[in-house]
Amino acid sequence: NAYTPLNFADPATGEGIGWEYDAMNEIARRLNATVDWNLSSWDVMIQAVHDGQYDVGMDGITINDERRQQVDFSDAYMTSQQYMLVRADEARIASKDDFMANTDLLIGAQAGTSNFYAAVYDVLDGDEANPRIKLFDTFGASVQALKAGDVDMVLMDQASIDGYIAADPGVFKTVGDPIGSDEFGFIF
């Protein structure tokens, strides 16, 4: 529940809301099925679906060949272009080349996600242990670290960027061209 606008916690109730919840609830309604929502950490979710612990998984999951070896995917429901999200007052970064050149700058990421791999391979040097990448348990935690000044940039898709900018006007902005593109799907 930390990937606005796909899934996040309603500030008033704490309940999970967002596009993925709406889509899955509508699918269940049409199938006359009941959804039993279970929260899982990102790093175990794909394996848990593979092992049959859950029937369906969702969390802005990028469709790729490595994951296809473990799970089946729905048709893509969203194509995501990744951009660099920075604090609104950031003046050191206008492109990924600026970020790469300034070795004092840090990226916030969640391990195992497409944003992590884009940070490693499309922005930095391909070293997954690069100390310039600071890992967080959730995507939302990396955005909070950006807001607090603990990291200098987070890669994210345009839909999520729009959600974070709308939720906190004047705090964030995007810089540079798209870093990459992914398709998202539900897993079975």
Short mmCIF file of N, CA and C in Angstrom, two decimals:
data_model
loop_
_atom_site.label_atom_id
_atom_site.label_comp_id
_atom_site.label_asym_id
_atom_site.label_seq_id
_atom_site.Cartn_x
_atom_site.Cartn_y
_atom_site.Cartn_z
N ASN A 1 0.82 -1.21 0.00
CA ASN A 1 0.00 0.00 0.00
C ASN A 1 0.86 1.26 0.00
N ALA A 2 1.89 1.26 -0.83
CA ALA A 2 2.79 2.41 -0.86
C ALA A 2 3.19 2.76 -2.29
N TYR A 3 2.29 2.52 -3.24
CA TYR A 3 2.63 2.78 -4.65
C TYR A 3 1.50 3.58 -5.29
N THR A 4 1.40 4.82 -4.86
CA THR A 4 0.38 5.76 -5.36
C THR A 4 0.53 5.91 -6.86
N PRO A 5 -0.51 5.90 -7.64
CA PRO A 5 -1.94 5.75 -7.35
C PRO A 5 -2.44 4.32 -7.49
N LEU A 6 -1.52 3.36 -7.71
CA LEU A 6 -1.96 1.98 -7.91
C LEU A 6 -2.49 1.35 -6.63
N ASN A 7 -1.78 1.55 -5.54
CA ASN A 7 -2.24 1.04 -4.24
C ASN A 7 -1.60 1.86 -3.14
N PHE A 8 -2.42 2.28 -2.19
CA PHE A 8 -1.93 3.08 -1.07
C PHE A 8 -2.97 3.05 0.04
N ALA A 9 -2.57 3.50 1.21
CA ALA A 9 -3.47 3.50 2.36
C ALA A 9 -4.26 4.80 2.39
N ASP A 10 -5.57 4.67 2.51
CA ASP A 10 -6.43 5.84 2.65
C ASP A 10 -6.05 6.56 3.94
N PRO A 11 -5.67 7.84 3.86
CA PRO A 11 -5.25 8.56 5.06
C PRO A 11 -6.33 8.62 6.15
N ALA A 12 -7.59 8.60 5.75
CA ALA A 12 -8.68 8.71 6.72
C ALA A 12 -8.98 7.39 7.41
N THR A 13 -8.86 6.27 6.68
CA THR A 13 -9.28 4.98 7.24
C THR A 13 -8.15 3.97 7.40
N GLY A 14 -7.04 4.18 6.69
CA GLY A 14 -5.96 3.21 6.71
C GLY A 14 -6.20 2.03 5.79
N GLU A 15 -7.37 1.98 5.15
CA GLU A 15 -7.71 0.89 4.23
C GLU A 15 -6.96 1.05 2.91
N GLY A 16 -6.66 -0.09 2.27
CA GLY A 16 -6.01 -0.06 0.98
C GLY A 16 -6.95 0.44 -0.10
N ILE A 17 -6.47 1.40 -0.89
CA ILE A 17 -7.25 1.95 -2.01
C ILE A 17 -6.32 2.15 -3.20
N GLY A 18 -6.88 2.51 -4.33
CA GLY A 18 -6.10 2.80 -5.52
C GLY A 18 -6.61 2.03 -6.72
N TRP A 19 -6.00 2.28 -7.88
CA TRP A 19 -6.46 1.70 -9.12
C TRP A 19 -6.46 0.18 -9.08
N GLU A 20 -5.41 -0.43 -8.55
CA GLU A 20 -5.36 -1.89 -8.53
C GLU A 20 -6.47 -2.47 -7.65
N TYR A 21 -6.74 -1.85 -6.52
CA TYR A 21 -7.85 -2.30 -5.68
C TYR A 21 -9.17 -2.19 -6.44
N ASP A 22 -9.37 -1.04 -7.09
CA ASP A 22 -10.61 -0.84 -7.84
C ASP A 22 -10.76 -1.88 -8.95
N ALA A 23 -9.67 -2.13 -9.69
CA ALA A 23 -9.73 -3.10 -10.78
C ALA A 23 -10.01 -4.51 -10.25
N MET A 24 -9.30 -4.92 -9.20
CA MET A 24 -9.48 -6.27 -8.66
C MET A 24 -10.87 -6.44 -8.05
N ASN A 25 -11.38 -5.41 -7.39
CA ASN A 25 -12.74 -5.48 -6.84
C ASN A 25 -13.77 -5.60 -7.95
N GLU A 26 -13.57 -4.90 -9.05
CA GLU A 26 -14.51 -4.99 -10.17
C GLU A 26 -14.44 -6.37 -10.83
N ILE A 27 -13.24 -6.90 -11.00
CA ILE A 27 -13.10 -8.25 -11.56
C ILE A 27 -13.82 -9.26 -10.67
N ALA A 28 -13.60 -9.15 -9.36
CA ALA A 28 -14.27 -10.07 -8.42
C ALA A 28 -15.79 -9.92 -8.50
N ARG A 29 -16.27 -8.69 -8.60
CA ARG A 29 -17.73 -8.46 -8.71
C ARG A 29 -18.28 -9.16 -9.93
N ARG A 30 -17.59 -9.03 -11.05
CA ARG A 30 -18.07 -9.64 -12.29
C ARG A 30 -18.01 -11.16 -12.25
N LEU A 31 -17.08 -11.70 -11.47
CA LEU A 31 -16.96 -13.16 -11.33
C LEU A 31 -17.78 -13.70 -10.17
N ASN A 32 -18.48 -12.81 -9.47
CA ASN A 32 -19.24 -13.18 -8.28
C ASN A 32 -18.33 -13.88 -7.27
N ALA A 33 -17.15 -13.29 -7.06
CA ALA A 33 -16.14 -13.83 -6.14
C ALA A 33 -15.91 -12.83 -5.01
N THR A 34 -15.35 -13.31 -3.95
CA THR A 34 -15.00 -12.47 -2.82
C THR A 34 -13.48 -12.38 -2.72
N VAL A 35 -12.97 -11.17 -2.53
CA VAL A 35 -11.54 -10.98 -2.40
C VAL A 35 -11.17 -11.00 -0.92
N ASP A 36 -10.20 -11.80 -0.59
CA ASP A 36 -9.62 -11.83 0.76
C ASP A 36 -8.26 -11.13 0.65
N TRP A 37 -8.23 -9.84 0.99
CA TRP A 37 -7.01 -9.04 0.83
C TRP A 37 -5.97 -9.42 1.88
N ASN A 38 -4.74 -9.63 1.44
CA ASN A 38 -3.61 -9.92 2.32
C ASN A 38 -2.44 -9.06 1.89
N LEU A 39 -1.84 -8.34 2.81
CA LEU A 39 -0.66 -7.55 2.49
C LEU A 39 0.58 -8.43 2.64
N SER A 40 1.50 -8.25 1.73
CA SER A 40 2.74 -9.02 1.72
C SER A 40 3.87 -8.09 1.35
N SER A 41 5.05 -8.38 1.83
CA SER A 41 6.19 -7.57 1.41
C SER A 41 6.53 -7.91 -0.03
N TRP A 42 7.08 -6.95 -0.71
CA TRP A 42 7.41 -7.10 -2.13
C TRP A 42 8.34 -8.28 -2.37
N ASP A 43 9.35 -8.42 -1.53
CA ASP A 43 10.40 -9.41 -1.79
C ASP A 43 9.91 -10.85 -1.70
N VAL A 44 8.77 -11.12 -1.09
CA VAL A 44 8.27 -12.50 -1.02
C VAL A 44 6.98 -12.72 -1.82
N MET A 45 6.39 -11.66 -2.34
CA MET A 45 5.08 -11.78 -2.98
C MET A 45 5.10 -12.68 -4.21
N ILE A 46 6.04 -12.50 -5.11
CA ILE A 46 6.05 -13.29 -6.34
C ILE A 46 6.22 -14.77 -6.00
N GLN A 47 7.13 -15.08 -5.09
CA GLN A 47 7.33 -16.47 -4.68
C GLN A 47 6.08 -17.02 -4.01
N ALA A 48 5.41 -16.21 -3.19
CA ALA A 48 4.19 -16.65 -2.50
C ALA A 48 3.08 -16.98 -3.51
N VAL A 49 2.95 -16.19 -4.57
CA VAL A 49 1.96 -16.50 -5.61
C VAL A 49 2.40 -17.78 -6.33
N HIS A 50 3.67 -17.88 -6.66
CA HIS A 50 4.20 -19.08 -7.31
C HIS A 50 3.89 -20.33 -6.49
N ASP A 51 4.05 -20.24 -5.17
CA ASP A 51 3.85 -21.39 -4.28
C ASP A 51 2.39 -21.66 -3.96
N GLY A 52 1.47 -20.80 -4.44
CA GLY A 52 0.05 -21.01 -4.21
C GLY A 52 -0.45 -20.44 -2.89
N GLN A 53 0.37 -19.69 -2.20
CA GLN A 53 -0.09 -19.06 -0.96
C GLN A 53 -1.16 -18.01 -1.26
N TYR A 54 -1.02 -17.33 -2.40
CA TYR A 54 -2.01 -16.36 -2.88
C TYR A 54 -2.39 -16.75 -4.30
N ASP A 55 -3.61 -16.40 -4.70
CA ASP A 55 -4.06 -16.69 -6.06
C ASP A 55 -3.62 -15.62 -7.05
N VAL A 56 -3.58 -14.37 -6.59
CA VAL A 56 -3.27 -13.23 -7.46
C VAL A 56 -2.34 -12.30 -6.69
N GLY A 57 -1.44 -11.66 -7.41
CA GLY A 57 -0.59 -10.64 -6.80
C GLY A 57 -0.67 -9.37 -7.62
N MET A 58 -0.53 -8.24 -6.91
CA MET A 58 -0.55 -6.94 -7.60
C MET A 58 0.31 -5.97 -6.81
N ASP A 59 1.01 -5.12 -7.52
CA ASP A 59 1.79 -4.06 -6.90
C ASP A 59 2.63 -3.37 -7.96
N GLY A 60 2.02 -3.03 -9.08
CA GLY A 60 2.79 -2.44 -10.16
C GLY A 60 3.89 -3.38 -10.60
N ILE A 61 3.56 -4.64 -10.87
CA ILE A 61 4.55 -5.68 -11.17
C ILE A 61 4.90 -5.63 -12.65
N THR A 62 6.17 -5.39 -12.92
CA THR A 62 6.65 -5.33 -14.29
C THR A 62 6.65 -6.72 -14.91
N ILE A 63 6.09 -6.82 -16.09
CA ILE A 63 6.08 -8.07 -16.84
C ILE A 63 7.46 -8.24 -17.46
N ASN A 64 8.15 -9.33 -17.09
CA ASN A 64 9.45 -9.61 -17.71
C ASN A 64 9.66 -11.13 -17.77
N ASP A 65 10.65 -11.54 -18.57
CA ASP A 65 10.87 -12.96 -18.81
C ASP A 65 11.31 -13.71 -17.56
N GLU A 66 12.11 -13.09 -16.71
CA GLU A 66 12.56 -13.74 -15.48
C GLU A 66 11.37 -14.09 -14.59
N ARG A 67 10.44 -13.17 -14.44
CA ARG A 67 9.26 -13.43 -13.62
C ARG A 67 8.31 -14.41 -14.30
N ARG A 68 8.27 -14.41 -15.63
CA ARG A 68 7.41 -15.36 -16.35
C ARG A 68 7.82 -16.81 -16.08
N GLN A 69 9.04 -17.02 -15.65
CA GLN A 69 9.48 -18.37 -15.31
C GLN A 69 8.88 -18.83 -13.98
N GLN A 70 8.38 -17.89 -13.17
CA GLN A 70 7.82 -18.22 -11.86
C GLN A 70 6.29 -18.13 -11.82
N VAL A 71 5.73 -17.17 -12.56
CA VAL A 71 4.29 -16.89 -12.48
C VAL A 71 3.74 -16.59 -13.87
N ASP A 72 2.41 -16.64 -13.97
CA ASP A 72 1.73 -16.20 -15.17
C ASP A 72 1.31 -14.75 -14.98
N PHE A 73 1.20 -14.01 -16.06
CA PHE A 73 0.80 -12.61 -16.02
C PHE A 73 -0.54 -12.40 -16.72
N SER A 74 -1.27 -11.41 -16.24
CA SER A 74 -2.43 -10.92 -16.97
C SER A 74 -1.92 -10.15 -18.18
N ASP A 75 -2.84 -9.73 -19.03
CA ASP A 75 -2.47 -8.76 -20.05
C ASP A 75 -1.99 -7.52 -19.32
N ALA A 76 -1.14 -6.76 -19.97
CA ALA A 76 -0.65 -5.52 -19.36
C ALA A 76 -1.81 -4.56 -19.13
N TYR A 77 -1.87 -3.95 -17.98
CA TYR A 77 -2.91 -2.96 -17.69
C TYR A 77 -2.35 -1.54 -17.71
N MET A 78 -1.03 -1.40 -17.81
CA MET A 78 -0.45 -0.06 -17.81
C MET A 78 0.96 -0.13 -18.38
N THR A 79 1.30 0.84 -19.21
CA THR A 79 2.67 1.01 -19.66
C THR A 79 3.24 2.18 -18.87
N SER A 80 4.37 1.94 -18.27
CA SER A 80 4.96 2.90 -17.35
C SER A 80 6.30 3.41 -17.87
N GLN A 81 6.41 4.72 -18.03
CA GLN A 81 7.70 5.33 -18.31
C GLN A 81 8.27 5.83 -17.00
N GLN A 82 9.55 5.54 -16.77
CA GLN A 82 10.19 5.95 -15.52
C GLN A 82 10.91 7.28 -15.69
N TYR A 83 10.72 8.12 -14.70
CA TYR A 83 11.35 9.44 -14.66
C TYR A 83 12.10 9.61 -13.34
N MET A 84 12.94 10.60 -13.29
CA MET A 84 13.65 10.94 -12.05
C MET A 84 12.81 11.93 -11.26
N LEU A 85 12.44 11.54 -10.05
CA LEU A 85 11.74 12.41 -9.12
C LEU A 85 12.77 12.97 -8.15
N VAL A 86 12.77 14.29 -8.00
CA VAL A 86 13.70 14.98 -7.10
C VAL A 86 12.91 15.98 -6.27
N ARG A 87 13.56 16.54 -5.26
CA ARG A 87 12.92 17.61 -4.49
C ARG A 87 12.77 18.84 -5.39
N ALA A 88 11.76 19.63 -5.13
CA ALA A 88 11.44 20.79 -5.97
C ALA A 88 12.58 21.79 -6.05
N ASP A 89 13.41 21.87 -5.02
CA ASP A 89 14.50 22.85 -5.01
C ASP A 89 15.82 22.27 -5.55
N GLU A 90 15.80 21.05 -6.09
CA GLU A 90 17.01 20.40 -6.60
C GLU A 90 17.52 21.11 -7.85
N ALA A 91 18.79 21.55 -7.81
CA ALA A 91 19.38 22.25 -8.95
C ALA A 91 20.56 21.50 -9.55
N ARG A 92 21.00 20.42 -8.92
CA ARG A 92 22.20 19.70 -9.39
C ARG A 92 21.89 18.68 -10.47
N ILE A 93 20.63 18.31 -10.63
CA ILE A 93 20.27 17.22 -11.53
C ILE A 93 19.30 17.72 -12.59
N ALA A 94 19.72 17.65 -13.85
CA ALA A 94 18.83 17.96 -14.97
C ALA A 94 18.70 16.77 -15.91
N SER A 95 19.59 15.77 -15.73
CA SER A 95 19.59 14.59 -16.58
C SER A 95 20.24 13.43 -15.82
N LYS A 96 20.11 12.22 -16.38
CA LYS A 96 20.76 11.08 -15.73
C LYS A 96 22.28 11.21 -15.79
N ASP A 97 22.80 11.91 -16.81
CA ASP A 97 24.25 12.13 -16.88
C ASP A 97 24.72 13.02 -15.73
N ASP A 98 23.93 14.02 -15.37
CA ASP A 98 24.26 14.87 -14.22
C ASP A 98 24.31 14.03 -12.95
N PHE A 99 23.33 13.15 -12.81
CA PHE A 99 23.29 12.31 -11.62
C PHE A 99 24.51 11.40 -11.58
N MET A 100 24.82 10.74 -12.67
CA MET A 100 25.95 9.81 -12.72
C MET A 100 27.26 10.52 -12.42
N ALA A 101 27.42 11.74 -12.92
CA ALA A 101 28.69 12.46 -12.76
C ALA A 101 28.93 12.94 -11.33
N ASN A 102 27.89 13.20 -10.58
CA ASN A 102 28.05 13.73 -9.22
C ASN A 102 27.98 12.56 -8.24
N THR A 103 29.13 12.07 -7.82
CA THR A 103 29.19 10.88 -6.98
C THR A 103 28.69 11.11 -5.55
N ASP A 104 28.35 12.32 -5.20
CA ASP A 104 27.76 12.60 -3.88
C ASP A 104 26.26 12.33 -3.85
N LEU A 105 25.63 12.16 -5.01
CA LEU A 105 24.18 12.00 -5.09
C LEU A 105 23.78 10.55 -4.87
N LEU A 106 22.65 10.35 -4.18
CA LEU A 106 22.16 9.03 -3.84
C LEU A 106 20.77 8.78 -4.43
N ILE A 107 20.52 7.51 -4.79
CA ILE A 107 19.22 7.08 -5.30
C ILE A 107 18.53 6.26 -4.21
N GLY A 108 17.24 6.49 -4.01
CA GLY A 108 16.44 5.65 -3.13
C GLY A 108 15.69 4.63 -3.98
N ALA A 109 15.69 3.36 -3.56
CA ALA A 109 15.03 2.31 -4.33
C ALA A 109 14.58 1.18 -3.42
N GLN A 110 13.68 0.36 -3.94
CA GLN A 110 13.24 -0.85 -3.26
C GLN A 110 13.85 -2.03 -4.02
N ALA A 111 14.58 -2.89 -3.34
CA ALA A 111 15.28 -4.01 -3.98
C ALA A 111 14.32 -4.89 -4.75
N GLY A 112 14.78 -5.38 -5.90
CA GLY A 112 14.01 -6.32 -6.69
C GLY A 112 12.98 -5.70 -7.61
N THR A 113 12.82 -4.38 -7.56
CA THR A 113 11.82 -3.72 -8.39
C THR A 113 12.45 -3.23 -9.70
N SER A 114 11.60 -2.93 -10.67
CA SER A 114 12.12 -2.40 -11.94
C SER A 114 12.81 -1.06 -11.72
N ASN A 115 12.36 -0.29 -10.74
CA ASN A 115 13.00 0.99 -10.45
C ASN A 115 14.43 0.76 -9.94
N PHE A 116 14.62 -0.26 -9.12
CA PHE A 116 15.96 -0.61 -8.63
C PHE A 116 16.86 -0.97 -9.81
N TYR A 117 16.39 -1.85 -10.69
CA TYR A 117 17.22 -2.28 -11.81
C TYR A 117 17.50 -1.13 -12.78
N ALA A 118 16.53 -0.25 -12.99
CA ALA A 118 16.78 0.92 -13.84
C ALA A 118 17.84 1.82 -13.20
N ALA A 119 17.79 1.97 -11.89
CA ALA A 119 18.80 2.78 -11.20
C ALA A 119 20.18 2.18 -11.40
N VAL A 120 20.28 0.86 -11.26
CA VAL A 120 21.56 0.17 -11.37
C VAL A 120 22.10 0.21 -12.80
N TYR A 121 21.25 -0.17 -13.76
CA TYR A 121 21.73 -0.40 -15.12
C TYR A 121 21.53 0.76 -16.07
N ASP A 122 20.54 1.60 -15.84
CA ASP A 122 20.28 2.70 -16.77
C ASP A 122 20.83 4.04 -16.29
N VAL A 123 21.05 4.17 -14.98
CA VAL A 123 21.57 5.43 -14.45
C VAL A 123 23.00 5.27 -13.95
N LEU A 124 23.27 4.20 -13.22
CA LEU A 124 24.60 4.00 -12.63
C LEU A 124 25.42 3.02 -13.45
N ASP A 125 26.29 2.28 -12.81
CA ASP A 125 27.33 1.51 -13.47
C ASP A 125 27.07 0.02 -13.63
N GLY A 126 25.88 -0.45 -13.29
CA GLY A 126 25.57 -1.86 -13.41
C GLY A 126 25.95 -2.69 -12.19
N ASP A 127 26.49 -2.07 -11.16
CA ASP A 127 26.87 -2.75 -9.92
C ASP A 127 25.70 -2.70 -8.95
N GLU A 128 25.04 -3.85 -8.72
CA GLU A 128 23.88 -3.88 -7.84
C GLU A 128 24.22 -3.56 -6.39
N ALA A 129 25.49 -3.59 -6.04
CA ALA A 129 25.93 -3.25 -4.68
C ALA A 129 26.49 -1.83 -4.61
N ASN A 130 26.26 -1.03 -5.64
CA ASN A 130 26.77 0.34 -5.66
C ASN A 130 26.29 1.08 -4.41
N PRO A 131 27.21 1.67 -3.64
CA PRO A 131 26.81 2.34 -2.40
C PRO A 131 25.98 3.61 -2.62
N ARG A 132 25.84 4.04 -3.84
CA ARG A 132 25.00 5.22 -4.13
C ARG A 132 23.51 4.87 -4.13
N ILE A 133 23.19 3.58 -4.08
CA ILE A 133 21.80 3.15 -4.03
C ILE A 133 21.46 2.82 -2.58
N LYS A 134 20.48 3.50 -2.05
CA LYS A 134 20.00 3.25 -0.69
C LYS A 134 18.69 2.48 -0.79
N LEU A 135 18.65 1.31 -0.20
CA LEU A 135 17.48 0.44 -0.31
C LEU A 135 16.50 0.66 0.83
N PHE A 136 15.21 0.57 0.49
CA PHE A 136 14.13 0.75 1.45
C PHE A 136 13.16 -0.42 1.32
N ASP A 137 12.44 -0.71 2.40
CA ASP A 137 11.51 -1.84 2.42
C ASP A 137 10.31 -1.61 1.52
N THR A 138 9.89 -0.35 1.36
CA THR A 138 8.75 -0.04 0.51
C THR A 138 9.11 1.11 -0.42
N PHE A 139 8.35 1.20 -1.49
CA PHE A 139 8.54 2.29 -2.44
C PHE A 139 8.24 3.63 -1.77
N GLY A 140 7.17 3.67 -0.97
CA GLY A 140 6.80 4.90 -0.28
C GLY A 140 7.89 5.38 0.66
N ALA A 141 8.61 4.44 1.29
CA ALA A 141 9.70 4.83 2.19
C ALA A 141 10.83 5.52 1.43
N SER A 142 11.08 5.10 0.19
CA SER A 142 12.12 5.78 -0.60
C SER A 142 11.69 7.20 -0.94
N VAL A 143 10.41 7.41 -1.19
CA VAL A 143 9.90 8.76 -1.48
C VAL A 143 10.00 9.63 -0.21
N GLN A 144 9.70 9.06 0.94
CA GLN A 144 9.83 9.81 2.19
C GLN A 144 11.29 10.16 2.46
N ALA A 145 12.21 9.26 2.11
CA ALA A 145 13.64 9.55 2.26
C ALA A 145 14.05 10.68 1.33
N LEU A 146 13.48 10.73 0.14
CA LEU A 146 13.74 11.82 -0.78
C LEU A 146 13.24 13.13 -0.18
N LYS A 147 12.04 13.13 0.32
CA LYS A 147 11.45 14.32 0.92
C LYS A 147 12.31 14.82 2.09
N ALA A 148 12.84 13.88 2.89
CA ALA A 148 13.65 14.24 4.07
C ALA A 148 15.08 14.64 3.72
N GLY A 149 15.49 14.42 2.46
CA GLY A 149 16.84 14.77 2.07
C GLY A 149 17.85 13.66 2.31
N ASP A 150 17.38 12.44 2.60
CA ASP A 150 18.29 11.32 2.83
C ASP A 150 18.80 10.73 1.52
N VAL A 151 18.05 10.89 0.44
CA VAL A 151 18.49 10.53 -0.90
C VAL A 151 18.16 11.72 -1.81
N ASP A 152 18.71 11.70 -3.01
CA ASP A 152 18.58 12.85 -3.91
C ASP A 152 17.66 12.60 -5.09
N MET A 153 17.32 11.33 -5.34
CA MET A 153 16.49 11.01 -6.49
C MET A 153 15.85 9.65 -6.31
N VAL A 154 14.64 9.49 -6.84
CA VAL A 154 13.95 8.21 -6.89
C VAL A 154 13.40 8.08 -8.30
N LEU A 155 13.58 6.90 -8.90
CA LEU A 155 12.98 6.63 -10.20
C LEU A 155 11.57 6.13 -9.98
N MET A 156 10.64 6.64 -10.76
CA MET A 156 9.25 6.17 -10.65
C MET A 156 8.50 6.46 -11.93
N ASP A 157 7.37 5.77 -12.07
CA ASP A 157 6.55 5.95 -13.26
C ASP A 157 5.73 7.23 -13.15
N GLN A 158 5.31 7.73 -14.30
CA GLN A 158 4.61 9.01 -14.36
C GLN A 158 3.33 9.01 -13.53
N ALA A 159 2.58 7.91 -13.54
CA ALA A 159 1.33 7.87 -12.76
C ALA A 159 1.62 8.05 -11.28
N SER A 160 2.64 7.39 -10.77
CA SER A 160 2.99 7.55 -9.36
C SER A 160 3.52 8.95 -9.07
N ILE A 161 4.32 9.48 -9.97
CA ILE A 161 4.82 10.84 -9.82
C ILE A 161 3.65 11.81 -9.67
N ASP A 162 2.68 11.68 -10.55
CA ASP A 162 1.51 12.57 -10.49
C ASP A 162 0.83 12.47 -9.14
N GLY A 163 0.72 11.25 -8.61
CA GLY A 163 0.10 11.06 -7.31
C GLY A 163 0.88 11.71 -6.19
N TYR A 164 2.20 11.53 -6.16
CA TYR A 164 3.02 12.12 -5.09
C TYR A 164 3.07 13.64 -5.19
N ILE A 165 3.14 14.18 -6.40
CA ILE A 165 3.17 15.63 -6.57
C ILE A 165 1.83 16.23 -6.14
N ALA A 166 0.73 15.57 -6.50
CA ALA A 166 -0.60 16.08 -6.10
C ALA A 166 -0.80 16.01 -4.59
N ALA A 167 -0.25 14.97 -3.97
CA ALA A 167 -0.41 14.80 -2.52
C ALA A 167 0.44 15.78 -1.72
N ASP A 168 1.52 16.27 -2.31
CA ASP A 168 2.46 17.15 -1.62
C ASP A 168 2.89 18.29 -2.57
N PRO A 169 1.98 19.19 -2.93
CA PRO A 169 2.31 20.24 -3.91
C PRO A 169 3.54 21.06 -3.48
N GLY A 170 4.40 21.31 -4.46
CA GLY A 170 5.57 22.13 -4.22
C GLY A 170 6.75 21.42 -3.60
N VAL A 171 6.63 20.11 -3.33
CA VAL A 171 7.72 19.37 -2.68
C VAL A 171 8.60 18.66 -3.69
N PHE A 172 8.02 18.14 -4.79
CA PHE A 172 8.76 17.33 -5.76
C PHE A 172 8.61 17.89 -7.17
N LYS A 173 9.53 17.44 -8.04
CA LYS A 173 9.44 17.72 -9.47
C LYS A 173 10.15 16.58 -10.21
N THR A 174 9.92 16.49 -11.51
CA THR A 174 10.65 15.54 -12.33
C THR A 174 11.70 16.30 -13.13
N VAL A 175 12.76 15.58 -13.48
CA VAL A 175 13.81 16.15 -14.31
C VAL A 175 14.21 15.12 -15.37
N GLY A 176 14.70 15.62 -16.49
CA GLY A 176 15.25 14.75 -17.52
C GLY A 176 14.21 14.03 -18.35
N ASP A 177 14.72 13.22 -19.26
CA ASP A 177 13.91 12.41 -20.16
C ASP A 177 13.53 11.09 -19.48
N PRO A 178 12.57 10.37 -20.04
CA PRO A 178 12.25 9.06 -19.47
C PRO A 178 13.50 8.16 -19.46
N ILE A 179 13.64 7.40 -18.38
CA ILE A 179 14.79 6.49 -18.24
C ILE A 179 14.50 5.16 -18.92
N GLY A 180 13.27 4.71 -18.85
CA GLY A 180 12.90 3.43 -19.44
C GLY A 180 11.40 3.27 -19.44
N SER A 181 10.95 2.12 -19.91
CA SER A 181 9.51 1.86 -20.01
C SER A 181 9.25 0.41 -19.61
N ASP A 182 8.16 0.19 -18.86
CA ASP A 182 7.77 -1.15 -18.43
C ASP A 182 6.27 -1.31 -18.61
N GLU A 183 5.82 -2.57 -18.72
CA GLU A 183 4.41 -2.88 -18.69
C GLU A 183 4.10 -3.57 -17.38
N PHE A 184 2.99 -3.20 -16.74
CA PHE A 184 2.56 -3.78 -15.47
C PHE A 184 1.44 -4.79 -15.71
N GLY A 185 1.43 -5.85 -14.89
CA GLY A 185 0.36 -6.82 -14.94
C GLY A 185 0.12 -7.46 -13.59
N PHE A 186 -1.02 -8.11 -13.44
CA PHE A 186 -1.30 -8.91 -12.25
C PHE A 186 -0.61 -10.26 -12.44
N ILE A 187 -0.27 -10.93 -11.33
CA ILE A 187 0.37 -12.25 -11.44
C ILE A 187 -0.53 -13.32 -10.87
N PHE A 188 -0.39 -14.53 -11.44
CA PHE A 188 -1.20 -15.69 -11.03
C PHE A 188 -0.29 -16.89 -10.85
#
